[in-house]
Amino acid sequence: MPTPEELANWAKNYAELWNAGDKEAWIATWKKVCSGDFKMWDPVGTPPKFDFVGCCLEPYDLFQPSLQMYIDPETLFVCGNEVSFVMANTFTKDGKSQVMKSIENYRFGDDGSCEIRTWYDVPSADDPISGHLFAEYLPDDT
């Protein structure tokens, strides 16, 4: 299981490497703290996603080109094997931006697994900035 220091480093790099568009470094950071199974409710109340591809790579490829992330350090908590924070997600399309906040929790298991739970309001499919992304990401839930 990753140490609290390793998890704090992962959390710091999560947004920084995403925002830099450094996919390979972002993947490497994940692999340092989670080498096992993934399960993600994004957001809670939607069907779970599974494995590294479904929980990390597919969302990265879909959202990264139009999403910048900011984790307020005052909302970042590393407690034992869990990391939680509030993230400001800034979506940009055609020169217009919108900020959507999410609450995110990551639980890292002794077996190398990671269980992810997020909470946020899903934009409607007709939202002019992010609706098309969520219509693809959550086709049955928008």
GROMACS .gro file of C-alpha atoms in nm:
model
  142
    1MET     CA    1   0.000   0.000   0.000
    2PRO     CA    2   0.134   0.347  -0.080
    3THR     CA    3   0.253   0.560   0.209
    4PRO     CA    4   0.076   0.886   0.294
    5GLU     CA    5   0.377   1.071   0.148
    6GLU     CA    6   0.346   0.880  -0.181
    7LEU     CA    7  -0.026   0.955  -0.191
    8ALA     CA    8   0.032   1.326  -0.126
    9ASN     CA    9   0.284   1.330  -0.411
   10TRP     CA   10   0.038   1.149  -0.637
   11ALA     CA   11  -0.233   1.406  -0.557
   12LYS     CA   12   0.006   1.695  -0.631
   13ASN     CA   13   0.104   1.543  -0.964
   14TYR     CA   14  -0.251   1.440  -1.058
   15ALA     CA   15  -0.362   1.788  -1.164
   16GLU     CA   16  -0.019   1.925  -1.257
   17LEU     CA   17   0.062   1.651  -1.508
   18TRP     CA   18  -0.294   1.648  -1.644
   19ASN     CA   19  -0.282   2.024  -1.703
   20ALA     CA   20   0.058   1.995  -1.870
   21GLY     CA   21  -0.082   1.731  -2.107
   22ASP     CA   22   0.197   1.492  -2.005
   23LYS     CA   23   0.003   1.169  -2.041
   24GLU     CA   24   0.302   0.937  -2.000
   25ALA     CA   25   0.412   1.103  -1.674
   26TRP     CA   26   0.052   1.110  -1.554
   27ILE     CA   27   0.025   0.734  -1.618
   28ALA     CA   28   0.359   0.671  -1.444
   29THR     CA   29   0.239   0.861  -1.137
   30TRP     CA   30  -0.073   0.643  -1.123
   31LYS     CA   31   0.132   0.323  -1.162
   32LYS     CA   32   0.345   0.419  -0.860
   33VAL     CA   33   0.043   0.409  -0.628
   34CYS     CA   34  -0.190   0.160  -0.795
   35SER     CA   35  -0.084  -0.154  -0.975
   36GLY     CA   36  -0.403  -0.354  -0.929
   37ASP     CA   37  -0.772  -0.333  -1.006
   38PHE     CA   38  -0.967  -0.011  -1.049
   39LYS     CA   39  -1.332   0.060  -0.982
   40MET     CA   40  -1.483   0.405  -1.023
   41TRP     CA   41  -1.821   0.570  -0.968
   42ASP     CA   42  -1.787   0.896  -1.161
   43PRO     CA   43  -2.011   1.038  -1.030
   44VAL     CA   44  -2.164   0.829  -0.753
   45GLY     CA   45  -2.504   0.709  -0.870
   46THR     CA   46  -2.386   0.615  -1.219
   47PRO     CA   47  -2.276   0.265  -1.323
   48PRO     CA   48  -1.919   0.186  -1.218
   49LYS     CA   49  -1.628   0.189  -1.457
   50PHE     CA   50  -1.355  -0.073  -1.430
   51ASP     CA   51  -0.981  -0.121  -1.491
   52PHE     CA   52  -0.709   0.135  -1.563
   53VAL     CA   53  -0.828   0.196  -1.918
   54GLY     CA   54  -1.190   0.260  -1.821
   55CYS     CA   55  -1.113   0.461  -1.508
   56CYS     CA   56  -0.810   0.661  -1.620
   57LEU     CA   57  -0.705   0.639  -1.984
   58GLU     CA   58  -1.043   0.679  -2.155
   59PRO     CA   59  -1.142   0.977  -1.935
   60TYR     CA   60  -0.800   1.133  -1.995
   61ASP     CA   61  -0.831   1.102  -2.372
   62LEU     CA   62  -1.186   1.242  -2.371
   63PHE     CA   63  -1.152   1.529  -2.124
   64GLN     CA   64  -0.788   1.639  -2.113
   65PRO     CA   65  -0.787   1.853  -2.429
   66SER     CA   66  -1.061   2.081  -2.290
   67LEU     CA   67  -1.023   2.044  -1.911
   68GLN     CA   68  -0.785   2.209  -1.666
   69MET     CA   69  -0.792   2.101  -1.302
   70TYR     CA   70  -0.716   2.281  -0.977
   71ILE     CA   71  -0.704   2.116  -0.636
   72ASP     CA   72  -0.726   2.372  -0.357
   73PRO     CA   73  -0.457   2.258  -0.110
   74GLU     CA   74  -0.686   2.350   0.180
   75THR     CA   75  -0.931   2.081   0.062
   76LEU     CA   76  -0.671   1.806   0.016
   77PHE     CA   77  -0.677   1.533   0.280
   78VAL     CA   78  -0.455   1.225   0.294
   79CYS     CA   79  -0.577   0.997   0.571
   80GLY     CA   80  -0.423   0.653   0.585
   81ASN     CA   81  -0.488   0.488   0.249
   82GLU     CA   82  -0.738   0.749   0.123
   83VAL     CA   83  -0.709   1.080  -0.057
   84SER     CA   84  -0.994   1.330  -0.083
   85PHE     CA   85  -1.017   1.680  -0.224
   86VAL     CA   86  -1.240   1.936  -0.388
   87MET     CA   87  -1.141   2.002  -0.748
   88ALA     CA   88  -1.227   2.297  -0.968
   89ASN     CA   89  -1.268   2.160  -1.321
   90THR     CA   90  -1.244   2.432  -1.585
   91PHE     CA   91  -1.388   2.328  -1.920
   92THR     CA   92  -1.316   2.542  -2.226
   93LYS     CA   93  -1.476   2.531  -2.570
   94ASP     CA   94  -1.471   2.795  -2.845
   95GLY     CA   95  -1.310   3.049  -2.613
   96LYS     CA   96  -1.574   3.012  -2.342
   97SER     CA   97  -1.513   2.850  -2.005
   98GLN     CA   98  -1.714   2.710  -1.719
   99VAL     CA   99  -1.598   2.587  -1.379
  100MET     CA  100  -1.755   2.279  -1.227
  101LYS     CA  101  -1.655   2.166  -0.879
  102SER     CA  102  -1.626   1.803  -0.780
  103ILE     CA  103  -1.561   1.619  -0.457
  104GLU     CA  104  -1.326   1.327  -0.517
  105ASN     CA  105  -1.221   1.033  -0.300
  106TYR     CA  106  -0.958   0.771  -0.383
  107ARG     CA  107  -0.913   0.459  -0.166
  108PHE     CA  108  -0.595   0.258  -0.223
  109GLY     CA  109  -0.603  -0.108  -0.117
  110ASP     CA  110  -0.340  -0.340   0.025
  111ASP     CA  111  -0.374  -0.544  -0.294
  112GLY     CA  112  -0.269  -0.252  -0.517
  113SER     CA  113  -0.626  -0.162  -0.607
  114CYS     CA  114  -0.791   0.178  -0.627
  115GLU     CA  115  -1.157   0.261  -0.569
  116ILE     CA  116  -1.268   0.606  -0.686
  117ARG     CA  117  -1.584   0.795  -0.593
  118THR     CA  118  -1.670   1.142  -0.721
  119TRP     CA  119  -1.962   1.376  -0.666
  120TYR     CA  120  -2.067   1.654  -0.906
  121ASP     CA  121  -2.364   1.783  -1.099
  122VAL     CA  122  -2.363   1.629  -1.447
  123PRO     CA  123  -2.426   1.897  -1.711
  124SER     CA  124  -2.708   1.840  -1.956
  125ALA     CA  125  -2.620   1.713  -2.302
  126ASP     CA  126  -2.719   2.050  -2.450
  127ASP     CA  127  -2.475   2.246  -2.232
  128PRO     CA  128  -2.275   2.448  -2.489
  129ILE     CA  129  -1.936   2.401  -2.321
  130SER     CA  130  -1.921   2.055  -2.162
  131GLY     CA  131  -2.248   1.884  -2.254
  132HIS     CA  132  -2.107   1.699  -2.554
  133LEU     CA  133  -1.828   1.550  -2.341
  134PHE     CA  134  -2.063   1.418  -2.075
  135ALA     CA  135  -2.307   1.291  -2.335
  136GLU     CA  136  -2.022   1.070  -2.458
  137TYR     CA  137  -1.885   0.986  -2.112
  138LEU     CA  138  -2.222   0.907  -1.954
  139PRO     CA  139  -2.449   0.833  -2.251
  140ASP     CA  140  -2.723   0.681  -2.037
  141ASP     CA  141  -2.707   0.942  -1.763
  142THR     CA  142  -2.720   1.287  -1.925
   0.00000   0.00000   0.00000
